[in-house]
């Protein structure tokens, strides 16, 4: 992208970096270089050490050993403020902004411009703050797009991210780090972020960029570094590498087919939804007369833009949200799941897109999370069969390649993608009859993604009924037998597998 980059002109260099956590060698003799004005992607499987590396660079974690050079000079970063002071900033995926403060306050928190009042009292200089904010927004090409006085809590993910970037620039950042910035963005928001990134690049910003999305890396990166199991694999210029090569360096083994859809005999209708409606006055998510049916062995996809009402519809089905009218029929009998317990009792399991809200108890272990909802099944004469529990957990950890030292490992200390795998494993442990998956592979690496697809496909073969919501179009079209498209709470169409194309889905969704 843009002018040729001089890869010997390094702004940042790390050598022999080691970082261990109890039971985990997260980084071993890690190295990376970042040239001035470069966009450098970092890829690797879930748990490879990408986020840890970025946290070491920004002082969130202290390396156990290793060297870091900034503009050729050796530096030691003890804490995040040191990094800021040296012009290195990270845009976390889970925002670090204060949600009760407004945009301007967040941007200048702790280093507000001040002016003297009556010659000696330091007062915050709001005019200077606004002027500086204006300059930064202009620099980013987002003038007027976000209200400075808006509370952070009232902003969407994309706007929060922009505020984080703007905040970094108040520290005159010269190195910006992005950790999976697009994972929770809509396509349109991704385009806006990329325009901002392109602008930053034009202005000479050096950037590190973590993503599991190959197409993004090929679109915006100049070079890519691959890491595997905490170790450096290699660095390549993006024009000199193919997607297949990148993946093989990441996984260190042969990859399966991406969307392994098994041949399935589709059975009778299991779930029938008729005229589902809700006003959505309280939460802004109306549903306008949605009807569909899903058969035994079928994978039924739901496509649509973020905010179209896909998640809300799923939540209505499993009792996490209320609907005003409409009927739901399960195997011929009308049902109404008033809460999630009802749904579970009827064989539904919902894998939420929000794994921390519904799903995982992060301070608990992998084992506890996997089996907490099925302990009754593992109990005989009032005693839990611990051996059976361990066996079950081992099986799912292996099948989904959950990267943790052992079953007792606390979920909160797993990498993001591995937490997602635990969430899916937990759903599978529950042996559902109707499995509803909402963005099941978000943040999951290519290898694990294909494992999840293979498992879902096998489950359909064994007669499960599966509903899959996903913003990942190739995934949806690769896996599903039929896809329903929703837009603003209404069904705009339904496509059979033989009719699938990205264009058709997009046309119905837009
Ligand atoms: N605070 C912590 N305590 C213990 N182990 C940790 C901690 N943070 C990370 N780890 C472990 O370090 C390893 C690397 O994790 P890291 O988050 O860097 O992976 P990642 O490459 O960012 O993965 P993902 O793609 O899933 O985000 C993992 O095995 C993880 O469980
Ligand atoms: Mg990570």
Coordinates of C-alpha atoms and ligand atoms in Angstrom, one line a residue:
X1 CA 0.0 0.0 0.0
X2 CA 1.4 3.4 -0.9
X3 CA 5.0 4.4 -1.1
X4 CA 7.7 1.8 -0.7
X5 CA 8.7 1.2 2.8
X6 CA 12.3 1.0 4.0
X7 CA 12.3 -2.2 6.1
X8 CA 15.7 -1.3 7.5
X9 CA 14.4 1.9 9.0
X10 CA 13.0 0.4 12.2
X11 CA 10.9 2.2 14.7
X12 CA 10.4 -0.8 16.9
X13 CA 12.3 -4.1 17.4
X14 CA 11.9 -6.9 19.9
X15 CA 14.4 -9.7 20.4
X16 CA 14.5 -12.8 22.5
X17 CA 11.4 -12.0 24.4
X18 CA 10.2 -14.5 26.9
X19 CA 7.0 -14.5 28.9
X20 CA 5.5 -17.2 31.0
X21 CA 2.4 -17.6 33.0
X22 CA 1.9 -20.4 35.5
X23 CA 1.8 -23.5 33.4
X24 CA 2.1 -21.6 30.1
X25 CA 5.1 -20.4 28.1
X26 CA 3.2 -17.7 26.3
X27 CA 6.3 -16.3 24.4
X28 CA 9.6 -18.0 23.7
X29 CA 12.5 -16.1 22.1
X30 CA 9.9 -14.0 20.3
X31 CA 11.1 -11.4 17.8
X32 CA 9.4 -8.8 15.6
X33 CA 10.4 -5.7 13.8
X34 CA 8.2 -2.7 12.7
X35 CA 9.5 -0.3 10.1
X36 CA 8.5 3.3 10.0
X37 CA 5.2 3.9 8.3
X38 CA 4.6 0.2 8.0
X39 CA 1.3 -1.8 8.6
X40 CA 2.5 -5.1 10.0
X41 CA 0.0 -7.9 10.6
X42 CA 0.5 -10.5 13.2
X43 CA -1.2 -13.9 12.8
X44 CA -1.3 -17.2 14.6
X45 CA -3.8 -19.6 16.0
X46 CA -5.8 -19.0 19.2
X47 CA -3.4 -18.9 22.1
X48 CA -0.3 -18.4 19.9
X49 CA 0.7 -15.4 22.0
X50 CA -0.4 -12.5 19.8
X51 CA -2.2 -10.5 22.5
X52 CA 0.5 -11.3 25.0
X53 CA 3.2 -9.9 22.7
X54 CA 1.2 -6.7 22.3
X55 CA 0.7 -6.4 26.0
X56 CA 4.4 -6.8 26.6
X57 CA 5.1 -4.0 24.1
X58 CA 2.6 -1.7 25.8
X59 CA 3.7 -2.5 29.4
X60 CA 0.5 -4.3 30.4
X61 CA 2.7 -7.3 31.1
X62 CA 6.4 -7.4 32.0
X63 CA 8.5 -9.7 29.9
X64 CA 10.5 -12.2 31.9
X65 CA 13.5 -11.4 29.6
X66 CA 14.3 -9.9 26.2
X67 CA 15.1 -6.6 24.6
X68 CA 13.0 -3.9 23.0
X69 CA 14.4 -1.1 20.9
X70 CA 12.5 2.1 20.0
X71 CA 14.2 4.1 17.2
X72 CA 17.3 2.1 17.8
X73 CA 17.5 2.8 21.5
X74 CA 17.0 0.2 24.1
X75 CA 13.9 0.9 26.2
X76 CA 12.2 -0.7 29.1
X77 CA 8.5 -0.3 29.5
X78 CA 7.4 -0.9 33.0
X79 CA 3.7 0.1 32.7
X80 CA 1.2 1.3 30.2
X81 CA 2.0 5.0 31.0
X82 CA 5.6 4.4 30.0
X83 CA 4.3 3.2 26.6
X84 CA 2.1 6.2 26.1
X85 CA 4.9 8.5 27.1
X86 CA 7.1 6.9 24.4
X87 CA 4.3 7.2 21.8
X88 CA 3.1 3.6 21.7
X89 CA -0.6 3.0 22.1
X90 CA -2.8 -0.1 21.9
X91 CA -6.5 -0.2 20.8
X92 CA -7.9 -3.0 22.8
X93 CA -10.8 -5.0 21.5
X94 CA -12.6 -4.6 24.8
X95 CA -12.4 -0.9 25.3
X96 CA -10.5 0.6 28.2
X97 CA -12.5 3.8 28.1
X98 CA -14.5 5.1 31.1
X99 CA -18.1 4.6 30.2
X100 CA -19.6 7.3 32.4
X101 CA -17.3 10.0 31.1
X102 CA -17.7 11.8 27.8
X103 CA -15.6 11.6 24.7
X104 CA -13.5 14.6 25.4
X105 CA -12.8 13.6 29.0
X106 CA -11.8 10.1 28.0
X107 CA -9.4 11.4 25.3
X108 CA -7.5 13.7 27.7
X109 CA -7.9 11.7 30.9
X110 CA -4.9 12.3 33.1
X111 CA -3.2 14.7 30.8
X112 CA -5.7 17.5 30.3
X113 CA -4.3 20.8 29.0
X114 CA -4.3 23.4 31.8
X115 CA -4.2 27.1 32.1
X116 CA -3.4 29.4 35.0
X117 CA -6.3 31.3 36.5
X118 CA -5.4 34.4 38.5
X119 CA -1.8 33.7 37.7
X120 CA -1.4 30.5 39.7
X121 CA -4.3 28.1 39.9
X122 CA -4.2 25.4 37.2
X123 CA -7.6 24.9 35.6
X124 CA -8.5 22.5 32.8
X125 CA -8.3 24.4 29.6
X126 CA -11.5 23.2 27.8
X127 CA -11.0 25.5 24.8
X128 CA -7.5 24.0 24.3
X129 CA -8.9 20.5 24.7
X130 CA -11.5 21.1 22.0
X131 CA -9.0 22.7 19.7
X132 CA -6.7 19.7 20.0
X133 CA -9.6 17.3 19.6
X134 CA -10.6 19.1 16.4
X135 CA -7.1 18.7 15.1
X136 CA -7.1 15.0 15.9
X137 CA -10.5 14.3 14.4
X138 CA -9.4 16.2 11.3
X139 CA -6.3 14.1 11.1
X140 CA -8.4 11.0 11.3
X141 CA -10.8 12.2 8.8
X142 CA -13.8 11.9 11.1
X143 CA -14.6 15.6 11.8
X144 CA -18.1 16.0 13.2
X145 CA -18.8 12.3 13.3
X146 CA -18.8 11.9 17.1
X147 CA -20.1 14.4 19.6
X148 CA -17.4 15.3 22.1
X149 CA -20.0 15.6 24.9
X150 CA -21.5 12.2 24.4
X151 CA -21.1 9.7 27.2
X152 CA -19.0 6.7 26.1
X153 CA -21.7 4.3 27.2
X154 CA -24.0 5.8 24.6
X155 CA -21.6 5.1 21.7
X156 CA -21.5 1.9 19.5
X157 CA -18.5 -0.3 19.3
X158 CA -17.1 1.4 16.2
X159 CA -17.4 4.9 17.7
X160 CA -15.7 3.8 20.9
X161 CA -12.9 2.4 18.9
X162 CA -12.5 5.7 17.1
X163 CA -12.4 7.5 20.5
X164 CA -9.6 5.1 21.5
X165 CA -7.6 5.9 18.4
X166 CA -8.2 9.6 19.0
X167 CA -7.1 9.2 22.6
X168 CA -3.9 7.5 21.5
X169 CA -3.2 10.5 19.3
X170 CA -3.5 12.9 22.2
X171 CA -0.3 11.2 23.4
X172 CA 1.3 11.8 20.0
X173 CA 1.4 8.1 19.4
X174 CA 3.9 7.0 16.6
X175 CA 3.2 3.3 17.0
X176 CA -0.4 2.1 17.1
X177 CA -1.4 -1.5 17.9
X178 CA -4.7 -3.0 16.9
X179 CA -5.9 -6.3 18.5
X180 CA -8.7 -7.8 16.4
X181 CA -10.3 -4.4 15.8
X182 CA -12.8 -5.6 13.3
X183 CA -14.1 -8.7 15.2
X184 CA -17.3 -6.9 16.4
X185 CA -17.7 -4.4 13.6
X186 CA -20.2 -4.5 10.7
X187 CA -18.9 -4.4 7.2
X188 CA -19.6 -0.8 6.8
X189 CA -17.8 0.0 10.0
X190 CA -14.8 -2.0 8.9
X191 CA -14.7 0.1 5.7
X192 CA -14.7 3.3 7.8
X193 CA -12.0 1.9 10.1
X194 CA -9.8 1.0 7.1
X195 CA -10.2 4.5 5.7
X196 CA -9.0 5.9 9.0
X197 CA -6.1 3.4 9.0
X198 CA -5.2 4.4 5.4
X199 CA -5.1 8.0 6.5
X200 CA -2.9 7.2 9.5
X201 CA -0.6 5.4 7.2
X202 CA -0.3 8.4 4.9
X203 CA 0.7 10.4 7.8
X204 CA 3.5 8.0 8.6
X205 CA 2.0 6.0 11.5
X206 CA 3.6 2.6 12.1
X207 CA 1.0 -0.1 13.0
X208 CA 0.8 -3.6 14.3
X209 CA -2.4 -5.4 13.4
X210 CA -3.8 -8.7 14.8
X211 CA -6.5 -10.4 12.9
X212 CA -7.9 -13.8 12.1
X213 CA -9.4 -12.6 8.9
X214 CA -7.1 -13.4 6.0
X215 CA -8.8 -11.1 3.5
X216 CA -8.2 -8.1 5.8
X217 CA -4.5 -8.9 6.2
X218 CA -4.1 -9.2 2.4
X219 CA -5.9 -5.9 2.0
X220 CA -4.2 -3.7 4.4
X221 CA -0.8 -5.1 5.6
X222 CA 2.6 -4.5 4.1
X223 CA 4.2 -7.4 6.0
X224 CA 3.0 -10.2 8.1
X225 CA 4.6 -12.1 11.0
X226 CA 3.4 -15.5 11.9
X227 CA 3.7 -16.9 15.4
X228 CA 2.9 -20.4 16.6
X229 CA 2.8 -21.7 20.2
X230 CA 4.6 -18.7 21.5
X231 CA 7.4 -18.9 19.0
X232 CA 8.3 -16.8 16.0
X233 CA 7.8 -18.6 12.7
X234 CA 8.6 -16.1 10.0
X235 CA 8.0 -12.7 8.5
X236 CA 7.1 -12.1 4.9
X237 CA 6.1 -9.2 2.6
X238 CA 2.4 -9.6 1.9
X239 CA 2.9 -9.6 -1.9
X240 CA 5.3 -12.6 -1.5
X241 CA 2.9 -15.0 0.3
X242 CA -0.3 -16.8 -0.4
X243 CA -3.2 -17.4 2.0
X244 CA -2.5 -21.1 1.9
X245 CA 1.1 -20.6 2.9
X246 CA 0.2 -18.3 5.7
X247 CA -2.3 -20.8 7.1
X248 CA 0.2 -23.6 6.9
X249 CA 2.8 -21.5 8.8
X250 CA 0.2 -20.7 11.4
X251 CA -1.1 -24.2 12.0
X252 CA 2.1 -26.2 11.3
X253 CA 0.0 -29.0 9.8
X254 CA -2.2 -29.8 6.8
X255 CA -5.5 -28.0 6.9
X256 CA -8.9 -29.7 6.4
X257 CA -11.4 -28.4 4.0
X258 CA -12.9 -25.1 5.3
X259 CA -16.6 -25.8 5.1
X260 CA -16.9 -29.6 5.3
X261 CA -20.6 -30.0 4.8
X262 CA -21.7 -33.6 5.3
X263 CA -24.4 -35.3 3.2
X264 CA -27.5 -35.3 5.4
X265 CA -30.9 -36.8 5.0
X266 CA -33.2 -34.0 6.0
X267 CA -36.1 -35.2 8.1
X268 CA -39.5 -33.8 9.3
X269 CA -40.1 -30.3 10.5
X270 CA -38.9 -30.0 14.1
X271 CA -39.3 -26.3 14.8
X272 CA -42.0 -24.1 13.3
X273 CA -42.2 -20.4 14.0
X274 CA -45.3 -18.5 12.8
X275 CA -45.9 -14.8 12.8
X276 CA -43.5 -14.0 15.5
X277 CA -43.9 -10.3 16.5
X278 CA -42.7 -7.9 19.1
X279 CA -43.0 -4.2 19.3
X280 CA -39.5 -3.7 20.6
X281 CA -40.6 -0.4 22.4
X282 CA -38.3 -1.1 25.4
X283 CA -35.2 -2.3 23.6
X284 CA -35.5 -1.0 20.1
X285 CA -35.6 -4.4 18.5
X286 CA -38.9 -5.0 16.9
X287 CA -39.7 -8.3 15.0
X288 CA -42.2 -7.9 12.2
X289 CA -44.1 -11.1 11.6
X290 CA -41.3 -13.7 11.1
X291 CA -42.2 -17.2 10.1
X292 CA -39.9 -20.1 9.2
X293 CA -39.5 -23.8 9.9
X294 CA -36.4 -26.0 10.5
X295 CA -36.2 -29.7 9.8
X296 CA -34.4 -32.5 11.5
X297 CA -30.8 -32.7 10.3
X298 CA -31.0 -29.3 8.8
X299 CA -28.6 -26.4 9.3
X300 CA -30.8 -23.3 8.9
X301 CA -28.9 -20.0 8.5
X302 CA -30.0 -16.5 9.5
X303 CA -28.3 -13.7 7.6
X304 CA -28.6 -10.0 7.9
X305 CA -26.8 -6.9 8.9
X306 CA -25.9 -6.2 12.6
X307 CA -28.9 -4.8 14.3
X308 CA -31.4 -6.5 11.9
X309 CA -32.8 -8.5 14.8
X310 CA -31.2 -11.9 14.3
X311 CA -29.9 -12.2 17.9
X312 CA -33.2 -10.9 19.3
X313 CA -35.1 -13.4 17.4
X314 CA -33.0 -16.3 18.7
X315 CA -33.3 -14.9 22.2
X316 CA -37.1 -14.9 21.9
X317 CA -37.0 -18.6 20.9
X318 CA -35.0 -19.6 24.0
X319 CA -36.8 -17.4 26.5
X320 CA -34.2 -14.7 27.0
X321 CA -36.5 -12.1 25.5
X322 CA -40.3 -11.7 25.3
X323 CA -42.4 -11.7 22.2
X324 CA -45.8 -10.2 21.8
X325 CA -47.5 -12.7 19.5
X326 CA -46.9 -15.6 17.3
X327 CA -46.6 -19.3 17.8
X328 CA -43.7 -21.7 18.2
X329 CA -44.3 -25.4 17.5
X330 CA -41.9 -28.1 18.5
X331 CA -42.5 -31.5 17.0
X332 CA -46.1 -30.6 16.4
X333 CA -46.9 -29.3 19.8
X334 CA -47.1 -25.6 20.6
X335 CA -44.6 -24.4 23.1
X336 CA -43.6 -21.1 24.8
X337 CA -40.2 -20.9 26.4
X338 CA -40.7 -18.3 29.1
X339 CA -37.1 -18.4 30.3
X340 CA -33.9 -20.2 29.4
X341 CA -34.6 -23.0 31.8
X342 CA -37.8 -23.9 29.9
X343 CA -35.8 -23.9 26.7
X344 CA -33.1 -26.2 28.1
X345 CA -35.7 -28.6 29.4
X346 CA -37.1 -28.8 25.8
X347 CA -33.7 -29.5 24.4
X348 CA -32.7 -26.1 23.1
X349 CA -29.2 -24.8 23.6
X350 CA -28.2 -21.3 22.7
X351 CA -24.6 -20.3 22.1
X352 CA -24.7 -16.5 22.5
X353 CA -22.6 -14.0 20.6
X354 CA -22.0 -12.4 24.0
X355 CA -20.0 -15.1 25.7
X356 CA -19.5 -13.2 29.0
X357 CA -23.2 -12.2 29.3
X358 CA -24.7 -15.6 28.6
X359 CA -22.5 -18.5 28.7
X360 CA -19.2 -18.5 30.5
X361 CA -18.4 -17.8 34.1
X362 CA -14.9 -16.6 33.4
X363 CA -13.4 -16.8 36.9
X364 CA -14.2 -20.6 36.9
X365 CA -12.2 -23.4 35.3
X366 CA -12.7 -24.9 31.9
X367 CA -14.0 -28.1 33.5
X368 CA -16.5 -26.3 35.7
X369 CA -17.8 -24.2 32.8
X370 CA -18.2 -27.3 30.5
X371 CA -20.1 -29.4 33.0
X372 CA -21.9 -26.9 35.2
X373 CA -25.2 -27.3 33.4
X374 CA -25.0 -31.1 33.0
X375 CA -23.8 -32.2 36.5
X376 CA -27.1 -33.9 37.1
X377 CA -26.3 -36.3 34.2
X378 CA -23.0 -37.1 35.7
X379 CA -24.4 -37.8 39.1
X380 CA -25.4 -41.2 40.4
X381 CA -26.8 -41.9 43.8
X382 CA -26.0 -38.3 44.8
X383 CA -22.3 -38.7 43.8
X384 CA -20.7 -37.0 40.9
X385 CA -18.8 -39.4 38.7
X386 CA -15.6 -37.4 38.5
X387 CA -13.8 -39.8 36.2
X388 CA -16.6 -39.5 33.7
X389 CA -16.6 -35.8 34.0
X390 CA -12.9 -35.6 33.4
X391 CA -13.2 -37.9 30.4
X392 CA -15.9 -35.8 28.9
X393 CA -14.0 -32.6 29.4
X394 CA -10.8 -34.1 27.9
X395 CA -12.7 -35.2 24.9
X396 CA -14.2 -31.8 24.1
X397 CA -11.0 -30.0 24.9
X398 CA -9.2 -32.2 22.4
X399 CA -11.9 -32.0 19.7
X400 CA -12.0 -28.3 19.8
X401 CA -8.3 -27.9 20.5
X402 CA -8.8 -25.8 23.5
X403 CA -5.3 -24.5 24.4
X404 CA -5.1 -24.7 28.2
X405 CA -2.5 -26.4 30.4
X406 CA -5.2 -28.5 32.1
X407 CA -8.9 -28.8 32.9
X408 CA -8.5 -26.7 36.0
X409 CA -7.3 -23.6 34.0
X410 CA -9.4 -20.5 34.7
X411 CA -11.3 -19.4 31.6
X412 CA -10.5 -15.8 32.1
X413 CA -6.8 -16.6 31.5
X414 CA -7.5 -18.3 28.2
X415 CA -6.9 -16.3 24.9
X416 CA -10.0 -14.8 23.4
X417 CA -10.5 -17.5 20.7
X418 CA -10.0 -20.3 23.2
X419 CA -12.8 -18.8 25.4
X420 CA -15.0 -19.0 22.4
X421 CA -14.1 -22.7 21.9
X422 CA -15.0 -23.4 25.5
X423 CA -18.4 -21.8 24.9
X424 CA -19.1 -24.0 21.9
X425 CA -17.8 -27.1 23.8
X426 CA -20.1 -26.3 26.7
X427 CA -23.1 -26.2 24.3
X428 CA -22.1 -29.6 22.8
X429 CA -21.7 -31.2 26.3
X430 CA -25.3 -30.3 26.9
X431 CA -26.3 -32.7 24.1
X432 CA -29.0 -30.4 22.6
X433 CA -31.7 -31.4 20.2
X434 CA -32.0 -27.9 18.8
X435 CA -28.7 -26.0 18.7
X436 CA -28.8 -22.2 18.1
X437 CA -25.4 -20.8 17.3
X438 CA -24.9 -17.0 17.2
X439 CA -21.6 -16.0 15.7
X440 CA -20.0 -19.3 16.8
X441 CA -16.6 -18.7 15.3
X442 CA -16.0 -15.0 16.1
X443 CA -12.4 -14.5 17.0
X444 CA -11.6 -18.2 16.3
X445 CA -8.6 -19.1 14.3
X446 CA -8.8 -20.8 10.9
X447 CA -7.9 -24.3 12.2
X448 CA -10.4 -24.3 15.0
X449 CA -13.0 -22.7 12.8
X450 CA -12.9 -25.7 10.4
X451 CA -13.0 -28.0 13.5
X452 CA -16.2 -26.3 14.7
X453 CA -17.7 -26.5 11.2
X454 CA -16.9 -30.2 11.0
X455 CA -18.5 -30.8 14.4
X456 CA -21.6 -28.8 13.5
X457 CA -21.9 -30.7 10.3
X458 CA -21.6 -34.1 12.0
X459 CA -24.2 -33.0 14.6
X460 CA -26.6 -32.3 11.8
X461 CA -25.9 -35.7 10.4
X462 CA -26.8 -37.3 13.7
X463 CA -30.2 -35.6 13.5
X464 CA -29.8 -32.3 15.4
X465 CA -31.7 -29.3 14.2
X466 CA -29.3 -26.4 13.9
X467 CA -29.9 -22.7 13.6
X468 CA -26.8 -20.6 12.7
X469 CA -26.6 -16.9 12.8
X470 CA -23.4 -15.5 11.3
X471 CA -22.0 -12.4 9.8
X472 CA -19.4 -14.5 8.1
X473 CA -21.0 -15.0 4.7
X474 CA -18.7 -17.8 3.4
X475 CA -19.3 -19.7 6.6
X476 CA -23.1 -19.3 6.4
X477 CA -23.2 -20.3 2.7
X478 CA -20.7 -23.1 3.2
X479 CA -22.5 -24.7 6.1
X480 CA -26.3 -24.1 5.7
X481 CA -29.0 -26.0 3.8
X482 CA -31.2 -22.9 3.7
X483 CA -30.7 -19.3 4.7
X484 CA -33.3 -16.8 5.8
X485 CA -32.4 -13.1 5.5
X486 CA -33.8 -10.5 7.9
X487 CA -33.7 -6.8 7.7
X488 CA -34.9 -4.3 10.3
X489 CA -36.8 -7.1 12.1
X490 CA -38.6 -8.4 9.0
X491 CA -37.9 -11.5 6.9
X492 CA -36.9 -10.4 3.4
X493 CA -36.4 -13.8 1.8
X494 CA -35.2 -17.3 2.1
X495 CA -32.7 -19.1 -0.2
X496 CA -32.1 -22.8 -0.7
X497 CA -28.6 -24.1 -1.0
X498 CA -28.8 -24.4 -4.7
X499 CA -29.8 -20.8 -5.0
X500 CA -27.0 -19.5 -2.7
X501 CA -24.8 -16.6 -3.7
X502 CA -23.3 -13.7 -1.7
X503 CA -25.0 -11.2 -4.0
X504 CA -28.5 -12.6 -3.5
X505 CA -28.0 -12.5 0.3
X506 CA -26.7 -9.0 0.3
X507 CA -29.5 -7.8 -1.9
X508 CA -32.0 -9.1 0.5
X509 CA -30.1 -7.8 3.5
X510 CA -29.6 -4.2 2.3
Ligands
LIG1 N1 -3.1 -13.6 32.5 C1 -2.8 -14.8 32.0 N2 -2.6 -15.8 32.9 C2 -2.3 -17.0 32.5 N3 -2.2 -17.4 31.2 C3 -2.4 -16.4 30.3 C4 -2.7 -15.1 30.7 N4 -2.8 -14.4 29.5 C5 -2.6 -15.2 28.5 N5 -2.3 -16.5 29.0 C6 -2.0 -17.6 28.1 O1 -1.0 -17.3 27.2 C7 -1.2 -17.9 26.0 C8 -1.2 -16.9 24.9 O2 -2.4 -16.1 25.0 P1 -2.8 -14.9 24.0 O3 -4.0 -14.2 24.6 O4 -1.5 -14.1 23.8 O5 -3.2 -15.6 22.7 P2 -3.6 -15.0 21.3 O6 -2.6 -15.3 20.3 O7 -3.9 -13.5 21.5 O8 -4.9 -15.8 21.0 P3 -6.4 -15.4 20.4 O9 -6.3 -15.5 18.9 O10 -7.3 -16.5 20.9 O11 -6.7 -14.0 20.9 C9 -2.5 -18.7 26.1 O12 -2.2 -20.0 26.3 C10 -3.2 -18.1 27.3 O13 -4.0 -19.0 28.0
LIG2 MG1 -5.7 -12.4 21.5

